Amino acid sequence: IDPKSNANNEDEKKNNDGGVDGPISPAEKSLLQKIVRKGLVETTNELEIQRKNPSSPLFSIKTFEELHLKPALLEGIYAMGFNAPSKIQETALPTLLADPPQNMIAQSQSGTGKTAAFVLAALSRIDTSKSYPQVLCLSPTYELAIQTGEVAAKMSLYCPDIKIKYAVRGEEVSRGSKITEHMIIGTPGKVLDWSLKFRFFDLNKITVFVLDEADVMIATQGHQDQCIRIHKMLPRTCQMMFFSATYETEVMEFAEIIVSNPLIIRLLKEEETLDNIKQYYVKCKNTEEKYVAITNIYGVITIGQAIIFCHTRRTASWLAERMTKDGHTVGILSGDLTVEQRIAVLDRFREGIEKVLITTNVLARGIDVAQVTIVVNFDLPMDQNRKADCETYLHRIGRTGRFGKSGIAINLVDSPESMAVCKAIEQHFGKKIHYLDAEDADEIE
Ligand code: ADP
């Protein structure tokens, strides 16, 4: 453990004791999204395709069979419960698997099947008769590398000859030896050390190079340069795959350095709406009454799964403690948990062990929990000036596209100030927030 980082943590705790959780880092957000999601994010949007090299044919497939994969790989895919390719996979996979290999830049929001696509393409190109690394996948953090490694392990379950090695902190290779595994998944710093400094493997023998989460990579100091240094050592024939959830100029400039002659595919993010959401507010006099309201609607909210948002960590932990004392099973997720603890909490929630998750804003931005049917705003979202934070409200409650299941939002209002916030939100979206008598939870449809 780094004593310095511990000291920082303590400082942070002192500074906003019990306070409002700040924004989370892009890497952390990406990780939480991966963990919290059960399946694909569905989309109705069309792919945008740009071809730098018009001579390369472009296919699209509707089944995995059409890809003529090794049977053991196909078996792995089906065992993971994938029946058909996702939207982005329909176009990405035939290109990624084509011969001669083609380069690709793909951008689509988290959850659309990018990881599964490149893992499949990479695995299918591995030649197990050669005992050295052929695939190199760079991830921005330890945790994200592990997530990708787990996908690769699952997909290659029926290909026991394929070996995978993590190049992340904590992993060791003995001096003077060579890595014999076929696929390396790691963070840029460790990969640089292992390849250039210790020569545990030869970058010149890599045939597939994946740069995953490029937008997160850029957001991490020093990572971009390290990636470029690694990239420079790769053979010119190496297939380059570049993935990002967003599409800023910075990301695209990075992509241009890494990938020549690419096929670029983009899947635009679907807008969040409140269209299928039934919104309510409950009038309470104080925090105590809010608590009573929660217990009154508990039976209804636990028919599905619910997230309860609180403004501060103090409120969140108070609520969690009190509900637990009263015999309810709840999980709590707040900014003072370590990454490991957050993963554990989210895993339990996703598995349905806890049907209620109490949280601060950590989860609110961009993280969609598809199975959540009810969102309770224990505190309405406000900005620093204590004005309605409509954007956060939409992120907490909104669903995307016509696939978005219907949901229920319940806002607990306990002061003229919070009533004003509620009204402002209602006005902003032009969608009625109905009055609900919490004593009579049957009113909830
Ligand atoms: P991304 O890398 O874009 O975030 P992932 O590849 O991690 O997306 O996929 C998101 C989720 O959808 C994962 O839980 C994954 O197992 C699942 N998934 C991916 N492809 C398919 C598919 N073709 N059919 C069903 N589920 C899929």
PDB file of C-alpha atoms in Angstrom, residues 12-240:
ATOM      1  CA  GLU A  12     -10.301  14.054   1.490  1.00  0.00           C
ATOM      2  CA  LYS A  13     -12.403  12.650   4.281  1.00  0.00           C
ATOM      3  CA  LYS A  14     -11.610  15.610   6.503  1.00  0.00           C
ATOM      4  CA  ASN A  15     -12.386  18.116   3.811  1.00  0.00           C
ATOM      5  CA  ASN A  16     -15.858  16.983   2.959  1.00  0.00           C
ATOM      6  CA  ASP A  17     -16.767  14.953   5.948  1.00  0.00           C
ATOM      7  CA  GLY A  18     -20.089  13.300   5.349  1.00  0.00           C
ATOM      8  CA  GLY A  19     -20.330  15.527   2.362  1.00  0.00           C
ATOM      9  CA  VAL A  20     -21.230  15.469  -1.235  1.00  0.00           C
ATOM     10  CA  ASP A  21     -19.424  12.929  -3.378  1.00  0.00           C
ATOM     11  CA  GLY A  22     -17.440  14.561  -6.134  1.00  0.00           C
ATOM     12  CA  PRO A  23     -17.349  13.393  -9.726  1.00  0.00           C
ATOM     13  CA  ILE A  24     -15.701  10.043 -10.361  1.00  0.00           C
ATOM     14  CA  SER A  25     -12.813   9.495 -12.745  1.00  0.00           C
ATOM     15  CA  PRO A  26     -13.499   8.302 -16.306  1.00  0.00           C
ATOM     16  CA  ALA A  27     -11.752   5.001 -15.531  1.00  0.00           C
ATOM     17  CA  GLU A  28     -13.868   4.407 -12.485  1.00  0.00           C
ATOM     18  CA  LYS A  29     -17.038   5.344 -14.289  1.00  0.00           C
ATOM     19  CA  SER A  30     -16.240   2.933 -17.075  1.00  0.00           C
ATOM     20  CA  LEU A  31     -15.542   0.163 -14.594  1.00  0.00           C
ATOM     21  CA  LEU A  32     -18.742   0.737 -12.641  1.00  0.00           C
ATOM     22  CA  GLN A  33     -20.701   0.712 -15.868  1.00  0.00           C
ATOM     23  CA  LYS A  34     -19.243  -2.631 -16.849  1.00  0.00           C
ATOM     24  CA  ILE A  35     -19.985  -4.147 -13.498  1.00  0.00           C
ATOM     25  CA  VAL A  36     -23.450  -2.822 -13.102  1.00  0.00           C
ATOM     26  CA  ARG A  37     -24.675  -3.905 -16.510  1.00  0.00           C
ATOM     27  CA  LYS A  38     -26.142  -7.312 -17.144  1.00  0.00           C
ATOM     28  CA  GLY A  39     -26.376  -7.311 -20.902  1.00  0.00           C
ATOM     29  CA  LEU A  40     -26.227  -5.285 -24.038  1.00  0.00           C
ATOM     30  CA  VAL A  41     -27.388  -1.718 -24.256  1.00  0.00           C
ATOM     31  CA  GLU A  42     -29.985  -1.837 -26.959  1.00  0.00           C
ATOM     32  CA  THR A  43     -30.150   0.777 -29.617  1.00  0.00           C
ATOM     33  CA  THR A  44     -32.267   1.801 -32.541  1.00  0.00           C
ATOM     34  CA  ASN A  45     -29.670   4.130 -33.996  1.00  0.00           C
ATOM     35  CA  GLU A  46     -27.971   3.313 -37.270  1.00  0.00           C
ATOM     36  CA  LEU A  47     -24.236   2.802 -37.573  1.00  0.00           C
ATOM     37  CA  GLU A  48     -22.200   5.486 -39.248  1.00  0.00           C
ATOM     38  CA  ILE A  49     -19.462   4.025 -41.374  1.00  0.00           C
ATOM     39  CA  GLN A  50     -16.464   5.763 -42.877  1.00  0.00           C
ATOM     40  CA  ARG A  51     -14.018   3.905 -45.039  1.00  0.00           C
ATOM     41  CA  LYS A  52     -10.593   5.274 -45.648  1.00  0.00           C
ATOM     42  CA  ASN A  53      -9.846   2.347 -47.910  1.00  0.00           C
ATOM     43  CA  PRO A  54     -12.711   1.894 -50.366  1.00  0.00           C
ATOM     44  CA  SER A  55     -11.150  -1.185 -51.951  1.00  0.00           C
ATOM     45  CA  SER A  56     -11.763  -3.244 -48.834  1.00  0.00           C
ATOM     46  CA  PRO A  57     -15.102  -5.001 -48.973  1.00  0.00           C
ATOM     47  CA  LEU A  58     -17.621  -4.335 -46.275  1.00  0.00           C
ATOM     48  CA  PHE A  59     -19.902  -7.018 -44.926  1.00  0.00           C
ATOM     49  CA  SER A  60     -22.442  -7.205 -42.257  1.00  0.00           C
ATOM     50  CA  ILE A  61     -23.638 -10.375 -40.606  1.00  0.00           C
ATOM     51  CA  LYS A  62     -26.729 -11.354 -38.664  1.00  0.00           C
ATOM     52  CA  THR A  63     -25.500 -14.584 -37.069  1.00  0.00           C
ATOM     53  CA  PHE A  64     -22.246 -15.711 -35.490  1.00  0.00           C
ATOM     54  CA  GLU A  65     -22.204 -18.798 -37.778  1.00  0.00           C
ATOM     55  CA  GLU A  66     -21.622 -16.587 -40.787  1.00  0.00           C
ATOM     56  CA  LEU A  67     -18.224 -15.707 -39.367  1.00  0.00           C
ATOM     57  CA  HIS A  68     -16.922 -19.280 -39.837  1.00  0.00           C
ATOM     58  CA  LEU A  69     -15.196 -19.282 -36.493  1.00  0.00           C
ATOM     59  CA  LYS A  70     -13.409 -22.217 -34.958  1.00  0.00           C
ATOM     60  CA  PRO A  71     -16.181 -24.389 -33.481  1.00  0.00           C
ATOM     61  CA  ALA A  72     -14.704 -24.136 -29.989  1.00  0.00           C
ATOM     62  CA  LEU A  73     -14.882 -20.344 -30.114  1.00  0.00           C
ATOM     63  CA  LEU A  74     -18.460 -20.393 -31.339  1.00  0.00           C
ATOM     64  CA  GLU A  75     -19.259 -22.730 -28.482  1.00  0.00           C
ATOM     65  CA  GLY A  76     -17.702 -20.238 -26.083  1.00  0.00           C
ATOM     66  CA  ILE A  77     -19.852 -17.424 -27.432  1.00  0.00           C
ATOM     67  CA  TYR A  78     -23.040 -19.411 -27.096  1.00  0.00           C
ATOM     68  CA  ALA A  79     -22.059 -20.505 -23.602  1.00  0.00           C
ATOM     69  CA  MET A  80     -21.869 -16.824 -22.695  1.00  0.00           C
ATOM     70  CA  GLY A  81     -25.482 -16.500 -23.754  1.00  0.00           C
ATOM     71  CA  PHE A  82     -24.858 -14.517 -26.912  1.00  0.00           C
ATOM     72  CA  ASN A  83     -27.405 -15.551 -29.517  1.00  0.00           C
ATOM     73  CA  ALA A  84     -26.833 -12.963 -32.191  1.00  0.00           C
ATOM     74  CA  PRO A  85     -24.276 -10.214 -32.799  1.00  0.00           C
ATOM     75  CA  SER A  86     -24.989  -6.782 -31.374  1.00  0.00           C
ATOM     76  CA  LYS A  87     -25.472  -3.846 -33.713  1.00  0.00           C
ATOM     77  CA  ILE A  88     -21.829  -2.863 -33.661  1.00  0.00           C
ATOM     78  CA  GLN A  89     -20.667  -6.477 -33.897  1.00  0.00           C
ATOM     79  CA  GLU A  90     -22.699  -7.046 -37.071  1.00  0.00           C
ATOM     80  CA  THR A  91     -20.368  -4.735 -38.946  1.00  0.00           C
ATOM     81  CA  ALA A  92     -17.222  -4.818 -36.816  1.00  0.00           C
ATOM     82  CA  LEU A  93     -16.735  -8.581 -36.689  1.00  0.00           C
ATOM     83  CA  PRO A  94     -16.587  -9.371 -40.421  1.00  0.00           C
ATOM     84  CA  THR A  95     -14.070  -6.576 -40.864  1.00  0.00           C
ATOM     85  CA  LEU A  96     -11.995  -7.543 -37.846  1.00  0.00           C
ATOM     86  CA  LEU A  97     -11.899 -11.167 -39.008  1.00  0.00           C
ATOM     87  CA  ALA A  98     -11.253 -10.417 -42.676  1.00  0.00           C
ATOM     88  CA  ASP A  99      -8.095 -11.450 -44.475  1.00  0.00           C
ATOM     89  CA  PRO A 100      -5.921  -9.598 -45.017  1.00  0.00           C
ATOM     90  CA  PRO A 101      -6.474  -8.045 -41.571  1.00  0.00           C
ATOM     91  CA  GLN A 102      -8.016  -4.595 -41.507  1.00  0.00           C
ATOM     92  CA  ASN A 103      -7.626  -1.782 -39.068  1.00  0.00           C
ATOM     93  CA  MET A 104     -10.573  -0.396 -37.229  1.00  0.00           C
ATOM     94  CA  ILE A 105     -11.632   2.530 -35.110  1.00  0.00           C
ATOM     95  CA  ALA A 106     -14.922   1.945 -33.371  1.00  0.00           C
ATOM     96  CA  GLN A 107     -16.821   4.296 -31.169  1.00  0.00           C
ATOM     97  CA  SER A 108     -19.986   3.518 -29.301  1.00  0.00           C
ATOM     98  CA  GLN A 109     -21.213   3.937 -25.802  1.00  0.00           C
ATOM     99  CA  SER A 110     -20.322   1.485 -23.094  1.00  0.00           C
ATOM    100  CA  GLY A 111     -22.363  -1.690 -23.223  1.00  0.00           C
ATOM    101  CA  THR A 112     -22.795  -2.027 -26.957  1.00  0.00           C
ATOM    102  CA  GLY A 113     -20.505  -5.026 -27.416  1.00  0.00           C
ATOM    103  CA  LYS A 114     -17.095  -3.596 -28.318  1.00  0.00           C
ATOM    104  CA  THR A 115     -15.105  -5.693 -25.860  1.00  0.00           C
ATOM    105  CA  ALA A 116     -16.789  -8.903 -26.917  1.00  0.00           C
ATOM    106  CA  ALA A 117     -16.072  -7.999 -30.552  1.00  0.00           C
ATOM    107  CA  PHE A 118     -12.358  -7.399 -30.224  1.00  0.00           C
ATOM    108  CA  VAL A 119     -11.828 -10.292 -27.840  1.00  0.00           C
ATOM    109  CA  LEU A 120     -13.473 -12.625 -30.329  1.00  0.00           C
ATOM    110  CA  ALA A 121     -11.468 -11.264 -33.241  1.00  0.00           C
ATOM    111  CA  ALA A 122      -8.229 -11.438 -31.283  1.00  0.00           C
ATOM    112  CA  LEU A 123      -8.818 -14.979 -30.026  1.00  0.00           C
ATOM    113  CA  SER A 124      -9.643 -16.213 -33.492  1.00  0.00           C
ATOM    114  CA  ARG A 125      -6.307 -14.953 -34.796  1.00  0.00           C
ATOM    115  CA  ILE A 126      -4.197 -16.739 -32.206  1.00  0.00           C
ATOM    116  CA  ASP A 127      -1.951 -19.513 -33.474  1.00  0.00           C
ATOM    117  CA  THR A 128      -1.526 -21.847 -30.510  1.00  0.00           C
ATOM    118  CA  SER A 129       1.309 -23.723 -32.198  1.00  0.00           C
ATOM    119  CA  LYS A 130       3.442 -20.695 -31.406  1.00  0.00           C
ATOM    120  CA  SER A 131       4.255 -20.120 -27.766  1.00  0.00           C
ATOM    121  CA  TYR A 132       4.689 -16.384 -27.619  1.00  0.00           C
ATOM    122  CA  PRO A 133       2.429 -13.323 -27.320  1.00  0.00           C
ATOM    123  CA  GLN A 134       0.564 -12.519 -30.538  1.00  0.00           C
ATOM    124  CA  VAL A 135      -2.212 -10.339 -29.202  1.00  0.00           C
ATOM    125  CA  LEU A 136      -1.571  -7.256 -27.118  1.00  0.00           C
ATOM    126  CA  CYS A 137      -4.461  -5.421 -25.535  1.00  0.00           C
ATOM    127  CA  LEU A 138      -3.893  -2.180 -23.653  1.00  0.00           C
ATOM    128  CA  SER A 139      -6.379  -1.095 -21.000  1.00  0.00           C
ATOM    129  CA  PRO A 140      -6.187   2.113 -18.957  1.00  0.00           C
ATOM    130  CA  THR A 141      -6.315   0.550 -15.492  1.00  0.00           C
ATOM    131  CA  TYR A 142      -5.718  -2.639 -13.576  1.00  0.00           C
ATOM    132  CA  GLU A 143      -9.417  -3.194 -13.019  1.00  0.00           C
ATOM    133  CA  LEU A 144     -10.400  -2.602 -16.642  1.00  0.00           C
ATOM    134  CA  ALA A 145      -7.684  -5.010 -17.800  1.00  0.00           C
ATOM    135  CA  ILE A 146      -9.069  -7.666 -15.467  1.00  0.00           C
ATOM    136  CA  GLN A 147     -12.587  -7.113 -16.856  1.00  0.00           C
ATOM    137  CA  THR A 148     -11.335  -7.673 -20.388  1.00  0.00           C
ATOM    138  CA  GLY A 149      -9.307 -10.694 -19.287  1.00  0.00           C
ATOM    139  CA  GLU A 150     -12.387 -12.242 -17.773  1.00  0.00           C
ATOM    140  CA  VAL A 151     -14.256 -11.873 -21.052  1.00  0.00           C
ATOM    141  CA  ALA A 152     -11.333 -13.464 -22.911  1.00  0.00           C
ATOM    142  CA  ALA A 153     -11.171 -16.329 -20.412  1.00  0.00           C
ATOM    143  CA  LYS A 154     -14.879 -17.038 -20.748  1.00  0.00           C
ATOM    144  CA  MET A 155     -14.896 -16.833 -24.507  1.00  0.00           C
ATOM    145  CA  SER A 156     -11.917 -19.162 -24.805  1.00  0.00           C
ATOM    146  CA  LEU A 157     -13.294 -21.639 -22.284  1.00  0.00           C
ATOM    147  CA  TYR A 158     -13.485 -24.347 -24.955  1.00  0.00           C
ATOM    148  CA  CYS A 159     -10.089 -23.425 -26.418  1.00  0.00           C
ATOM    149  CA  PRO A 160      -7.896 -24.728 -23.584  1.00  0.00           C
ATOM    150  CA  ASP A 161      -4.750 -24.225 -25.646  1.00  0.00           C
ATOM    151  CA  ILE A 162      -5.171 -20.462 -25.694  1.00  0.00           C
ATOM    152  CA  LYS A 163      -3.274 -18.902 -22.795  1.00  0.00           C
ATOM    153  CA  ILE A 164      -3.763 -15.383 -21.488  1.00  0.00           C
ATOM    154  CA  LYS A 165      -1.425 -13.296 -19.359  1.00  0.00           C
ATOM    155  CA  TYR A 166      -2.125 -10.085 -17.453  1.00  0.00           C
ATOM    156  CA  ALA A 167       0.493  -7.372 -17.553  1.00  0.00           C
ATOM    157  CA  VAL A 168      -0.704  -5.390 -14.551  1.00  0.00           C
ATOM    158  CA  ARG A 169       0.583  -4.438 -11.145  1.00  0.00           C
ATOM    159  CA  GLY A 170       1.224  -7.427  -8.940  1.00  0.00           C
ATOM    160  CA  GLU A 171       2.036  -9.737 -11.853  1.00  0.00           C
ATOM    161  CA  GLU A 172       5.586 -10.979 -12.048  1.00  0.00           C
ATOM    162  CA  VAL A 173       7.750 -12.679 -14.641  1.00  0.00           C
ATOM    163  CA  SER A 174      11.129 -14.051 -13.617  1.00  0.00           C
ATOM    164  CA  ARG A 175      14.113 -12.190 -14.966  1.00  0.00           C
ATOM    165  CA  GLY A 176      15.583 -13.572 -18.134  1.00  0.00           C
ATOM    166  CA  SER A 177      12.565 -15.700 -18.991  1.00  0.00           C
ATOM    167  CA  LYS A 178      10.113 -15.261 -21.860  1.00  0.00           C
ATOM    168  CA  ILE A 179       6.348 -15.039 -21.805  1.00  0.00           C
ATOM    169  CA  THR A 180       4.780 -18.025 -23.544  1.00  0.00           C
ATOM    170  CA  GLU A 181       1.132 -16.992 -23.331  1.00  0.00           C
ATOM    171  CA  HIS A 182      -0.610 -15.953 -26.558  1.00  0.00           C
ATOM    172  CA  MET A 183      -2.503 -12.931 -25.400  1.00  0.00           C
ATOM    173  CA  ILE A 184      -1.306 -10.144 -23.127  1.00  0.00           C
ATOM    174  CA  ILE A 185      -3.800  -7.810 -21.532  1.00  0.00           C
ATOM    175  CA  GLY A 186      -2.255  -5.020 -19.579  1.00  0.00           C
ATOM    176  CA  THR A 187      -1.716  -1.413 -18.668  1.00  0.00           C
ATOM    177  CA  PRO A 188       0.698   0.699 -20.743  1.00  0.00           C
ATOM    178  CA  GLY A 189       3.376   1.160 -18.086  1.00  0.00           C
ATOM    179  CA  LYS A 190       3.678  -2.501 -17.250  1.00  0.00           C
ATOM    180  CA  VAL A 191       3.620  -3.497 -20.921  1.00  0.00           C
ATOM    181  CA  LEU A 192       6.424  -1.035 -21.668  1.00  0.00           C
ATOM    182  CA  ASP A 193       8.495  -2.480 -18.820  1.00  0.00           C
ATOM    183  CA  TRP A 194       7.912  -6.044 -19.864  1.00  0.00           C
ATOM    184  CA  SER A 195       8.612  -5.487 -23.524  1.00  0.00           C
ATOM    185  CA  LEU A 196      11.271  -2.795 -23.767  1.00  0.00           C
ATOM    186  CA  LYS A 197      12.991  -2.894 -20.409  1.00  0.00           C
ATOM    187  CA  PHE A 198      12.952  -6.589 -19.485  1.00  0.00           C
ATOM    188  CA  ARG A 199      12.344  -8.085 -22.949  1.00  0.00           C
ATOM    189  CA  PHE A 200       9.927 -10.671 -21.615  1.00  0.00           C
ATOM    190  CA  PHE A 201       8.251 -10.647 -25.001  1.00  0.00           C
ATOM    191  CA  ASP A 202       8.807  -9.264 -28.464  1.00  0.00           C
ATOM    192  CA  LEU A 203       6.537  -6.452 -29.632  1.00  0.00           C
ATOM    193  CA  ASN A 204       7.671  -7.172 -33.158  1.00  0.00           C
ATOM    194  CA  LYS A 205       5.823 -10.499 -33.088  1.00  0.00           C
ATOM    195  CA  ILE A 206       2.471  -9.017 -32.160  1.00  0.00           C
ATOM    196  CA  THR A 207      -0.144  -9.538 -34.882  1.00  0.00           C
ATOM    197  CA  VAL A 208      -3.156  -7.959 -33.187  1.00  0.00           C
ATOM    198  CA  PHE A 209      -2.948  -4.763 -31.192  1.00  0.00           C
ATOM    199  CA  VAL A 210      -5.991  -3.508 -29.302  1.00  0.00           C
ATOM    200  CA  LEU A 211      -6.208  -0.115 -27.700  1.00  0.00           C
ATOM    201  CA  ASP A 212      -9.280  -0.236 -25.534  1.00  0.00           C
ATOM    202  CA  GLU A 213     -11.045   2.637 -23.787  1.00  0.00           C
ATOM    203  CA  ALA A 214      -8.990   5.189 -25.654  1.00  0.00           C
ATOM    204  CA  ASP A 215     -10.948   8.083 -24.171  1.00  0.00           C
ATOM    205  CA  VAL A 216     -10.206   6.891 -20.653  1.00  0.00           C
ATOM    206  CA  MET A 217      -6.595   6.272 -21.661  1.00  0.00           C
ATOM    207  CA  ILE A 218      -6.229   9.893 -22.725  1.00  0.00           C
ATOM    208  CA  ALA A 219      -7.691  11.071 -19.451  1.00  0.00           C
ATOM    209  CA  THR A 220      -4.915   9.293 -17.545  1.00  0.00           C
ATOM    210  CA  GLN A 221      -1.681  11.210 -17.287  1.00  0.00           C
ATOM    211  CA  GLY A 222       1.156   9.729 -19.300  1.00  0.00           C
ATOM    212  CA  HIS A 223      -0.802   6.820 -20.747  1.00  0.00           C
ATOM    213  CA  GLN A 224      -1.137   8.252 -24.211  1.00  0.00           C
ATOM    214  CA  ASP A 225       2.614   8.677 -24.632  1.00  0.00           C
ATOM    215  CA  GLN A 226       3.263   5.189 -23.345  1.00  0.00           C
ATOM    216  CA  CYS A 227       0.746   3.771 -25.826  1.00  0.00           C
ATOM    217  CA  ILE A 228       2.447   5.616 -28.654  1.00  0.00           C
ATOM    218  CA  ARG A 229       5.847   4.311 -27.594  1.00  0.00           C
ATOM    219  CA  ILE A 230       4.523   0.757 -27.585  1.00  0.00           C
ATOM    220  CA  HIS A 231       2.791   1.275 -30.900  1.00  0.00           C
ATOM    221  CA  LYS A 232       6.035   2.406 -32.536  1.00  0.00           C
ATOM    222  CA  MET A 233       7.629  -0.975 -31.840  1.00  0.00           C
ATOM    223  CA  LEU A 234       4.851  -3.007 -33.449  1.00  0.00           C
ATOM    224  CA  PRO A 235       5.315  -4.528 -36.899  1.00  0.00           C
ATOM    225  CA  ARG A 236       3.718  -2.655 -39.753  1.00  0.00           C
ATOM    226  CA  THR A 237       1.568  -5.638 -40.614  1.00  0.00           C
ATOM    227  CA  CYS A 238       0.028  -5.723 -37.154  1.00  0.00           C
ATOM    228  CA  GLN A 239      -3.742  -5.337 -37.122  1.00  0.00           C
ATOM    229  CA  MET A 240      -4.740  -2.253 -35.148  1.00  0.00           C
TER     230      MET A 240
END
